C-alpha atoms as a printed R data frame, in Angstrom:
    type eleno elety resid chain resno       x      y       z
1   ATOM     1    CA   MET     A     1  36.831 22.016 -11.394
2   ATOM     2    CA   LEU     A     2  39.702 19.599 -11.983
3   ATOM     3    CA   LYS     A     3  42.214 22.450 -12.029
4   ATOM     4    CA   GLU     A     4  40.752 24.204  -9.007
5   ATOM     5    CA   THR     A     5  40.723 21.001  -6.952
6   ATOM     6    CA   ASP     A     6  44.156 19.954  -8.221
7   ATOM     7    CA   LYS     A     7  42.707 16.736  -9.649
8   ATOM     8    CA   THR     A     8  43.841 17.024 -13.267
9   ATOM     9    CA   ALA     A     9  46.215 14.082 -12.820
10  ATOM    10    CA   CYS     A    10  43.967 12.003 -10.555
11  ATOM    11    CA   LYS     A    11  42.784  8.494 -11.294
12  ATOM    12    CA   PRO     A    12  39.074  8.449 -12.277
13  ATOM    13    CA   THR     A    13  36.604  6.492 -10.153
14  ATOM    14    CA   SER     A    14  33.936  4.183 -11.561
15  ATOM    15    CA   THR     A    15  31.109  5.571  -9.400
16  ATOM    16    CA   PRO     A    16  30.471  9.041  -7.933
17  ATOM    17    CA   ILE     A    17  30.077  7.747  -4.366
18  ATOM    18    CA   ASP     A    18  31.254  4.807  -2.293
19  ATOM    19    CA   PRO     A    19  28.228  2.508  -1.772
20  ATOM    20    CA   ASN     A    20  29.334  1.864   1.841
21  ATOM    21    CA   LEU     A    21  29.759  5.544   2.722
22  ATOM    22    CA   LYS     A    22  27.487  7.005   5.413
23  ATOM    23    CA   LEU     A    23  28.135 10.716   5.909
24  ATOM    24    CA   VAL     A    24  27.585 12.292   9.332
25  ATOM    25    CA   ASN     A    25  28.340 15.722  10.814
26  ATOM    26    CA   ALA     A    26  31.812 14.478  11.932
27  ATOM    27    CA   GLU     A    27  32.242 17.184  14.579
28  ATOM    28    CA   GLU     A    28  35.713 15.921  15.561
29  ATOM    29    CA   ASP     A    29  37.014 15.808  11.986
30  ATOM    30    CA   THR     A    30  39.245 18.506  10.491
31  ATOM    31    CA   ALA     A    31  37.367 21.557   9.216
32  ATOM    32    CA   VAL     A    32  37.900 22.642   5.595
33  ATOM    33    CA   ASP     A    33  37.588 25.953   3.728
34  ATOM    34    CA   LYS     A    34  33.834 26.616   3.862
35  ATOM    35    CA   GLU     A    35  33.816 29.044   0.922
36  ATOM    36    CA   PHE     A    36  35.772 26.640  -1.288
37  ATOM    37    CA   TYR     A    37  33.487 23.730  -0.363
38  ATOM    38    CA   GLN     A    38  30.303 25.704  -1.019
39  ATOM    39    CA   ARG     A    39  31.592 26.974  -4.364
40  ATOM    40    CA   LEU     A    40  32.554 23.461  -5.479
41  ATOM    41    CA   VAL     A    41  29.271 21.883  -4.383
42  ATOM    42    CA   GLY     A    42  27.365 24.750  -5.990
43  ATOM    43    CA   ARG     A    43  28.944 23.942  -9.333
44  ATOM    44    CA   LEU     A    44  28.106 20.277  -8.900
45  ATOM    45    CA   ILE     A    45  24.477 21.135  -8.095
46  ATOM    46    CA   TYR     A    46  24.307 23.076 -11.357
47  ATOM    47    CA   LEU     A    47  25.854 20.126 -13.201
48  ATOM    48    CA   SER     A    48  23.424 17.625 -11.654
49  ATOM    49    CA   HIS     A    49  20.613 19.262 -13.663
50  ATOM    50    CA   ILE     A    50  22.016 17.551 -16.766
51  ATOM    51    CA   ARG     A    51  23.775 14.600 -15.118
52  ATOM    52    CA   PRO     A    52  21.329 12.324 -13.240
53  ATOM    53    CA   ASP     A    53  24.164  9.889 -12.530
54  ATOM    54    CA   VAL     A    54  25.630 12.298  -9.941
55  ATOM    55    CA   ALA     A    55  22.334 13.658  -8.563
56  ATOM    56    CA   PHE     A    56  22.278 11.504  -5.416
57  ATOM    57    CA   ALA     A    57  25.934 12.043  -4.547
58  ATOM    58    CA   VAL     A    58  25.594 15.812  -5.007
59  ATOM    59    CA   SER     A    59  22.396 15.863  -2.934
60  ATOM    60    CA   LEU     A    60  24.244 14.061  -0.142
61  ATOM    61    CA   VAL     A    61  27.316 16.299   0.037
62  ATOM    62    CA   SER     A    62  25.175 19.454  -0.239
63  ATOM    63    CA   GLN     A    63  23.630 18.635   3.157
64  ATOM    64    CA   PHE     A    64  26.892 19.602   4.917
65  ATOM    65    CA   MET     A    65  27.581 22.995   3.349
66  ATOM    66    CA   HIS     A    66  27.052 24.855   6.652
67  ATOM    67    CA   GLN     A    67  29.973 23.142   8.412
68  ATOM    68    CA   PRO     A    68  32.017 21.005   6.002
69  ATOM    69    CA   LYS     A    69  34.665 18.630   7.280
70  ATOM    70    CA   GLU     A    70  37.475 16.709   5.600
71  ATOM    71    CA   VAL     A    71  35.311 13.581   5.130
72  ATOM    72    CA   HIS     A    72  32.695 15.657   3.286
73  ATOM    73    CA   LEU     A    73  35.320 17.241   1.054
74  ATOM    74    CA   GLN     A    74  36.774 13.847   0.163
75  ATOM    75    CA   ALA     A    75  33.305 12.596  -0.807
76  ATOM    76    CA   THR     A    76  32.873 15.694  -2.989
77  ATOM    77    CA   LEU     A    77  36.257 15.226  -4.631
78  ATOM    78    CA   ARG     A    78  35.290 11.650  -5.505
79  ATOM    79    CA   ILE     A    79  32.426 13.079  -7.598
80  ATOM    80    CA   VAL     A    80  34.976 15.234  -9.430
81  ATOM    81    CA   GLN     A    81  37.150 12.160 -10.001
82  ATOM    82    CA   TYR     A    82  34.149 10.319 -11.436
83  ATOM    83    CA   LEU     A    83  33.395 13.234 -13.758
84  ATOM    84    CA   LYS     A    84  36.983 13.194 -15.019
85  ATOM    85    CA   GLY     A    85  36.430  9.695 -16.400
86  ATOM    86    CA   THR     A    86  33.033 10.550 -17.928
87  ATOM    87    CA   PRO     A    87  33.264 14.092 -19.377
88  ATOM    88    CA   GLY     A    88  31.223 13.240 -22.469
89  ATOM    89    CA   LYS     A    89  28.433 11.332 -20.768
90  ATOM    90    CA   GLY     A    90  24.957 12.755 -21.286
91  ATOM    91    CA   ILE     A    91  21.346 11.906 -22.079
92  ATOM    92    CA   LEU     A    92  20.616 10.818 -25.633
93  ATOM    93    CA   PHE     A    93  17.079 11.693 -26.726
94  ATOM    94    CA   LYS     A    94  15.676  9.254 -29.255
95  ATOM    95    CA   ARG     A    95  12.722  9.759 -31.540
96  ATOM    96    CA   ASN     A    96   9.814  7.489 -30.614
97  ATOM    97    CA   ARG     A    97   6.272  7.186 -31.887
98  ATOM    98    CA   ASN     A    98   4.617  7.267 -28.454
99  ATOM    99    CA   VAL     A    99   4.302 10.139 -25.982
100 ATOM   100    CA   ASN     A   100   3.536  8.005 -22.933
101 ATOM   101    CA   LEU     A   101   4.507  9.339 -19.518
102 ATOM   102    CA   GLU     A   102   6.154  7.054 -16.950
103 ATOM   103    CA   ALA     A   103   7.742  7.608 -13.566
104 ATOM   104    CA   TYR     A   104   9.895  5.465 -11.289
105 ATOM   105    CA   THR     A   105   9.983  6.206  -7.555
106 ATOM   106    CA   ASP     A   106  12.198  4.809  -4.836
107 ATOM   107    CA   VAL     A   107  12.992  5.523  -1.187
108 ATOM   108    CA   ASP     A   108  15.944  4.847   1.067
109 ATOM   109    CA   TYR     A   109  13.975  4.530   4.300
110 ATOM   110    CA   ALA     A   110  15.573  6.326   7.273
111 ATOM   111    CA   GLY     A   111  18.834  6.308   5.359
112 ATOM   112    CA   SER     A   112  20.262  9.472   6.936
113 ATOM   113    CA   ILE     A   113  22.278  8.694  10.056
114 ATOM   114    CA   VAL     A   114  22.134 12.357  11.092
115 ATOM   115    CA   ASP     A   115  18.344 12.692  11.482
116 ATOM   116    CA   ARG     A   116  16.923  9.376  10.170
117 ATOM   117    CA   ARG     A   117  15.014 11.050   7.378
118 ATOM   118    CA   SER     A   118  14.377  9.075   4.223
119 ATOM   119    CA   THR     A   119  15.696  9.935   0.782
120 ATOM   120    CA   THR     A   120  13.231 10.263  -2.101
121 ATOM   121    CA   GLY     A   121  14.250  9.631  -5.675
122 ATOM   122    CA   TYR     A   122  12.155  9.750  -8.825
123 ATOM   123    CA   CYS     A   123  12.729  9.966 -12.559
124 ATOM   124    CA   THR     A   124  10.188 10.517 -15.327
125 ATOM   125    CA   PHE     A   125  10.210  9.422 -18.952
126 ATOM   126    CA   LEU     A   126   8.394 10.855 -21.958
127 ATOM   127    CA   GLY     A   127   8.222  8.474 -24.895
128 ATOM   128    CA   GLY     A   128  11.020  6.415 -23.359
129 ATOM   129    CA   ASN     A   129  13.319  9.432 -22.900
130 ATOM   130    CA   LEU     A   130  14.403 10.646 -19.470
131 ATOM   131    CA   VAL     A   131  13.132 14.210 -18.968
132 ATOM   132    CA   THR     A   132  13.157 14.975 -15.216
133 ATOM   133    CA   TRP     A   133  14.691 13.498 -12.077
134 ATOM   134    CA   LYS     A   134  15.189 14.394  -8.437
135 ATOM   135    CA   SER     A   135  17.018 13.153  -5.369
136 ATOM   136    CA   GLU     A   136  16.291 14.806  -2.037
137 ATOM   137    CA   LYS     A   137  15.899 14.123   1.655
138 ATOM   138    CA   GLN     A   138  12.304 14.138   2.856
139 ATOM   139    CA   SER     A   139  11.242 17.123   4.972
140 ATOM   140    CA   VAL     A   140   9.959 15.020   7.886
141 ATOM   141    CA   VAL     A   141  10.873 11.749   9.562
142 ATOM   142    CA   ALA     A   142   8.694  8.914   8.223
143 ATOM   143    CA   ARG     A   143   7.258  6.585  10.843
144 ATOM   144    CA   SER     A   144   7.215  3.622   8.464
145 ATOM   145    CA   SER     A   145   8.611  2.560   5.119
146 ATOM   146    CA   ALA     A   146   5.066  2.713   3.713
147 ATOM   147    CA   GLU     A   147   4.789  6.375   4.715
148 ATOM   148    CA   ALA     A   148   8.134  7.145   3.081
149 ATOM   149    CA   GLU     A   149   7.055  5.317  -0.095
150 ATOM   150    CA   PHE     A   150   3.742  7.201  -0.184
151 ATOM   151    CA   ARG     A   151   5.536 10.531   0.010
152 ATOM   152    CA   ALA     A   152   7.734  9.496  -2.904
153 ATOM   153    CA   MET     A   153   4.744  8.226  -4.908
154 ATOM   154    CA   ALA     A   154   2.866 11.482  -4.298
155 ATOM   155    CA   GLN     A   155   5.866 13.482  -5.546
156 ATOM   156    CA   GLY     A   156   6.120 11.263  -8.608
157 ATOM   157    CA   ILE     A   157   2.430 11.800  -9.394
158 ATOM   158    CA   CYS     A   158   2.793 15.579  -9.021
159 ATOM   159    CA   GLU     A   159   5.685 15.499 -11.489
160 ATOM   160    CA   LEU     A   160   3.632 13.441 -13.961
161 ATOM   161    CA   LEU     A   161   0.670 15.833 -13.652
162 ATOM   162    CA   TRP     A   162   2.972 18.798 -14.289
163 ATOM   163    CA   LEU     A   163   4.386 17.163 -17.418
164 ATOM   164    CA   LYS     A   164   0.864 16.264 -18.595
165 ATOM   165    CA   ILE     A   165  -0.214 19.910 -18.302
166 ATOM   166    CA   ILE     A   166   2.801 21.026 -20.342
167 ATOM   167    CA   LEU     A   167   2.013 18.469 -23.060
168 ATOM   168    CA   GLU     A   168  -1.640 19.562 -23.158
169 ATOM   169    CA   ASP     A   169  -0.530 23.184 -23.578
170 ATOM   170    CA   LEU     A   170   1.448 21.960 -26.585
171 ATOM   171    CA   ARG     A   171  -1.703 20.130 -27.781
172 ATOM   172    CA   ILE     A   172  -0.076 16.752 -27.329
173 ATOM   173    CA   LYS     A   173  -2.444 14.231 -25.792
174 ATOM   174    CA   SER     A   174  -2.210 10.566 -24.914
175 ATOM   175    CA   ASP     A   175  -5.096  8.318 -23.928
176 ATOM   176    CA   GLU     A   176  -2.797  5.890 -22.120
177 ATOM   177    CA   PRO     A   177  -2.763  6.109 -18.299
178 ATOM   178    CA   MET     A   178   0.473  7.431 -16.850
179 ATOM   179    CA   ARG     A   179   2.520  4.659 -15.226
180 ATOM   180    CA   LEU     A   180   4.001  5.130 -11.770
181 ATOM   181    CA   TYR     A   181   6.418  2.290 -11.012
182 ATOM   182    CA   CYS     A   182   7.060  1.427  -7.367
183 ATOM   183    CA   ASP     A   183   9.092 -1.372  -5.751
184 ATOM   184    CA   ASN     A   184   6.990 -1.568  -2.562
185 ATOM   185    CA   LYS     A   185   4.089 -4.027  -2.864
186 ATOM   186    CA   SER     A   186   2.632 -2.938   0.492
187 ATOM   187    CA   ALA     A   187   2.400  0.693  -0.606
188 ATOM   188    CA   ILE     A   188   0.744 -0.297  -3.895
189 ATOM   189    CA   SER     A   189  -1.718 -2.547  -2.057
190 ATOM   190    CA   ILE     A   190  -2.683  0.169   0.434
191 ATOM   191    CA   ALA     A   191  -3.109  2.688  -2.392
192 ATOM   192    CA   HIS     A   192  -5.639  0.411  -4.112
193 ATOM   193    CA   ASN     A   193  -7.446 -0.619  -0.896
194 ATOM   194    CA   PRO     A   194 -10.296  1.794  -0.063
195 ATOM   195    CA   MET     A   195 -10.579  0.585   3.538
196 ATOM   196    CA   GLN     A   196  -9.302  2.685   6.426
197 ATOM   197    CA   HIS     A   197  -6.501  1.179   8.511
198 ATOM   198    CA   ASP     A   198  -5.293  2.448  11.876
199 ATOM   199    CA   ARG     A   199  -1.717  1.798  10.855
200 ATOM   200    CA   THR     A   200  -2.028  4.157   7.868
201 ATOM   201    CA   LYS     A   201  -3.911  7.078   9.434
202 ATOM   202    CA   HIS     A   202  -0.760  9.189   9.527
203 ATOM   203    CA   ILE     A   203  -0.433  8.930   5.729
204 ATOM   204    CA   GLU     A   204  -4.109  9.372   4.797
205 ATOM   205    CA   VAL     A   205  -3.627 12.628   2.850
206 ATOM   206    CA   ASN     A   206  -1.115 11.085   0.457
207 ATOM   207    CA   ARG     A   207  -3.123  7.856   0.302
208 ATOM   208    CA   HIS     A   208  -6.328  9.651  -0.706
209 ATOM   209    CA   PHE     A   209  -4.456 11.781  -3.236
210 ATOM   210    CA   ILE     A   210  -2.979  8.686  -4.881
211 ATOM   211    CA   LYS     A   211  -6.279  6.760  -4.695
212 ATOM   212    CA   GLU     A   212  -8.104  9.634  -6.390
213 ATOM   213    CA   LYS     A   213  -5.735  9.523  -9.372
214 ATOM   214    CA   LEU     A   214  -6.027  5.726  -9.539
215 ATOM   215    CA   ASN     A   215  -9.839  5.832  -9.531
216 ATOM   216    CA   SER     A   216  -9.901  8.414 -12.317
217 ATOM   217    CA   GLY     A   217  -7.762  6.162 -14.505
218 ATOM   218    CA   LEU     A   218  -5.181  8.920 -14.838
219 ATOM   219    CA   ILE     A   219  -2.383  6.735 -13.493
220 ATOM   220    CA   CYS     A   220  -1.647  3.081 -12.853
221 ATOM   221    CA   THR     A   221   0.889  1.660 -10.410
222 ATOM   222    CA   PRO     A   222   2.751 -1.393 -11.776
223 ATOM   223    CA   TYR     A   223   5.194 -3.168  -9.501
224 ATOM   224    CA   VAL     A   224   8.865 -3.112 -10.414
225 ATOM   225    CA   SER     A   225  11.769 -5.031  -8.871
226 ATOM   226    CA   SER     A   226  13.774 -3.488  -6.044
227 ATOM   227    CA   GLN     A   227  16.672 -2.661  -8.388
228 ATOM   228    CA   ASP     A   228  14.699 -0.147 -10.448
229 ATOM   229    CA   LEU     A   229  15.875  2.977 -12.245
230 ATOM   230    CA   ALA     A   230  15.259  5.294  -9.282
231 ATOM   231    CA   ASP     A   231  17.753  3.349  -7.142
232 ATOM   232    CA   ILE     A   232  20.516  5.512  -8.554
233 ATOM   233    CA   LEU     A   233  18.812  8.556  -6.977
234 ATOM   234    CA   THR     A   234  18.509  7.189  -3.434
235 ATOM   235    CA   LYS     A   235  21.663  5.261  -2.583
236 ATOM   236    CA   GLY     A   236  25.233  4.475  -3.522
237 ATOM   237    CA   LEU     A   237  25.552  1.469  -5.826
238 ATOM   238    CA   ASN     A   238  28.349 -0.875  -6.814
239 ATOM   239    CA   ASN     A   239  29.896 -0.433 -10.242
240 ATOM   240    CA   ASN     A   240  27.971 -3.164 -12.102
241 ATOM   241    CA   ILE     A   241  24.508 -2.087 -10.961
242 ATOM   242    CA   PHE     A   242  25.405  1.588 -11.361
243 ATOM   243    CA   GLU     A   243  26.502  1.203 -14.985
244 ATOM   244    CA   LYS     A   244  23.453 -0.930 -15.781
245 ATOM   245    CA   ILE     A   245  21.035  1.713 -14.497
246 ATOM   246    CA   VAL     A   246  22.945  4.584 -16.137
247 ATOM   247    CA   SER     A   247  22.584  2.776 -19.470
248 ATOM   248    CA   LYS     A   248  18.843  2.251 -18.902
249 ATOM   249    CA   LEU     A   249  18.449  5.951 -18.197
250 ATOM   250    CA   GLY     A   250  19.532  6.587 -21.772
251 ATOM   251    CA   MET     A   251  22.904  8.090 -20.922
252 ATOM   252    CA   GLU     A   252  25.708  7.599 -23.451
253 ATOM   253    CA   ASN     A   253  29.281  8.793 -23.714
254 ATOM   254    CA   THR     A   254  29.733 11.019 -26.768
255 ATOM   255    CA   TYR     A   255  33.482 10.478 -26.549
256 ATOM   256    CA   SER     A   256  33.169  6.729 -27.045
257 ATOM   257    CA   PRO     A   257  34.183  5.437 -30.498
258 ATOM   258    CA   ALA     A   258  31.214  4.849 -32.809
């Protein structure tokens, strides 16, 4: 990718995306080679399956593959510049005694300037090791931050249930409830409250789904601070916070001296 984009001699960046960048359609901007852009982003999408640190940035630039402009290409090239400085970074799986399942969910409410859809991000851990992650724009416009959070929580629960089924097929069982961490106290409160509220009628399906799993003891929903692990999957971050979360995700650089 560095050779194809003529970035072999470029200066690496510390983060894959500018935290202040807000991409739009940019109709008046200069158009770029559509085939080249799609091929480059396609490679980055493939790479994001093993590099959670670039998942959000890749998800963002992939939204403009139908009509890419110069501003979109520059954002994509920044990801390549970041990768140049971190070619050996990857997830280190450590042996642990427990097989507990945990998930962190986060939402950037109405973060897209183009259509005001929210961005969902979640990551799951098995025995303290990161195993799955996702960053994507929600399919509908959320009418409230609570609705956006509930959609993210529901996706996180589905991912945990899928992992639980796989572990049971392997005859690996854990009696501990699966933990779903969320940074929205209102969403957690509504999930635990069995009363009907007019202001939450539009999210009743997700609310009942989450409440059902809570009542069965299958999951629990601890609160976590706003700067949780899933932040890296929903928004651009400054260098200090970015590196801190990347480290917590269990990513290490194999090229670093021992």
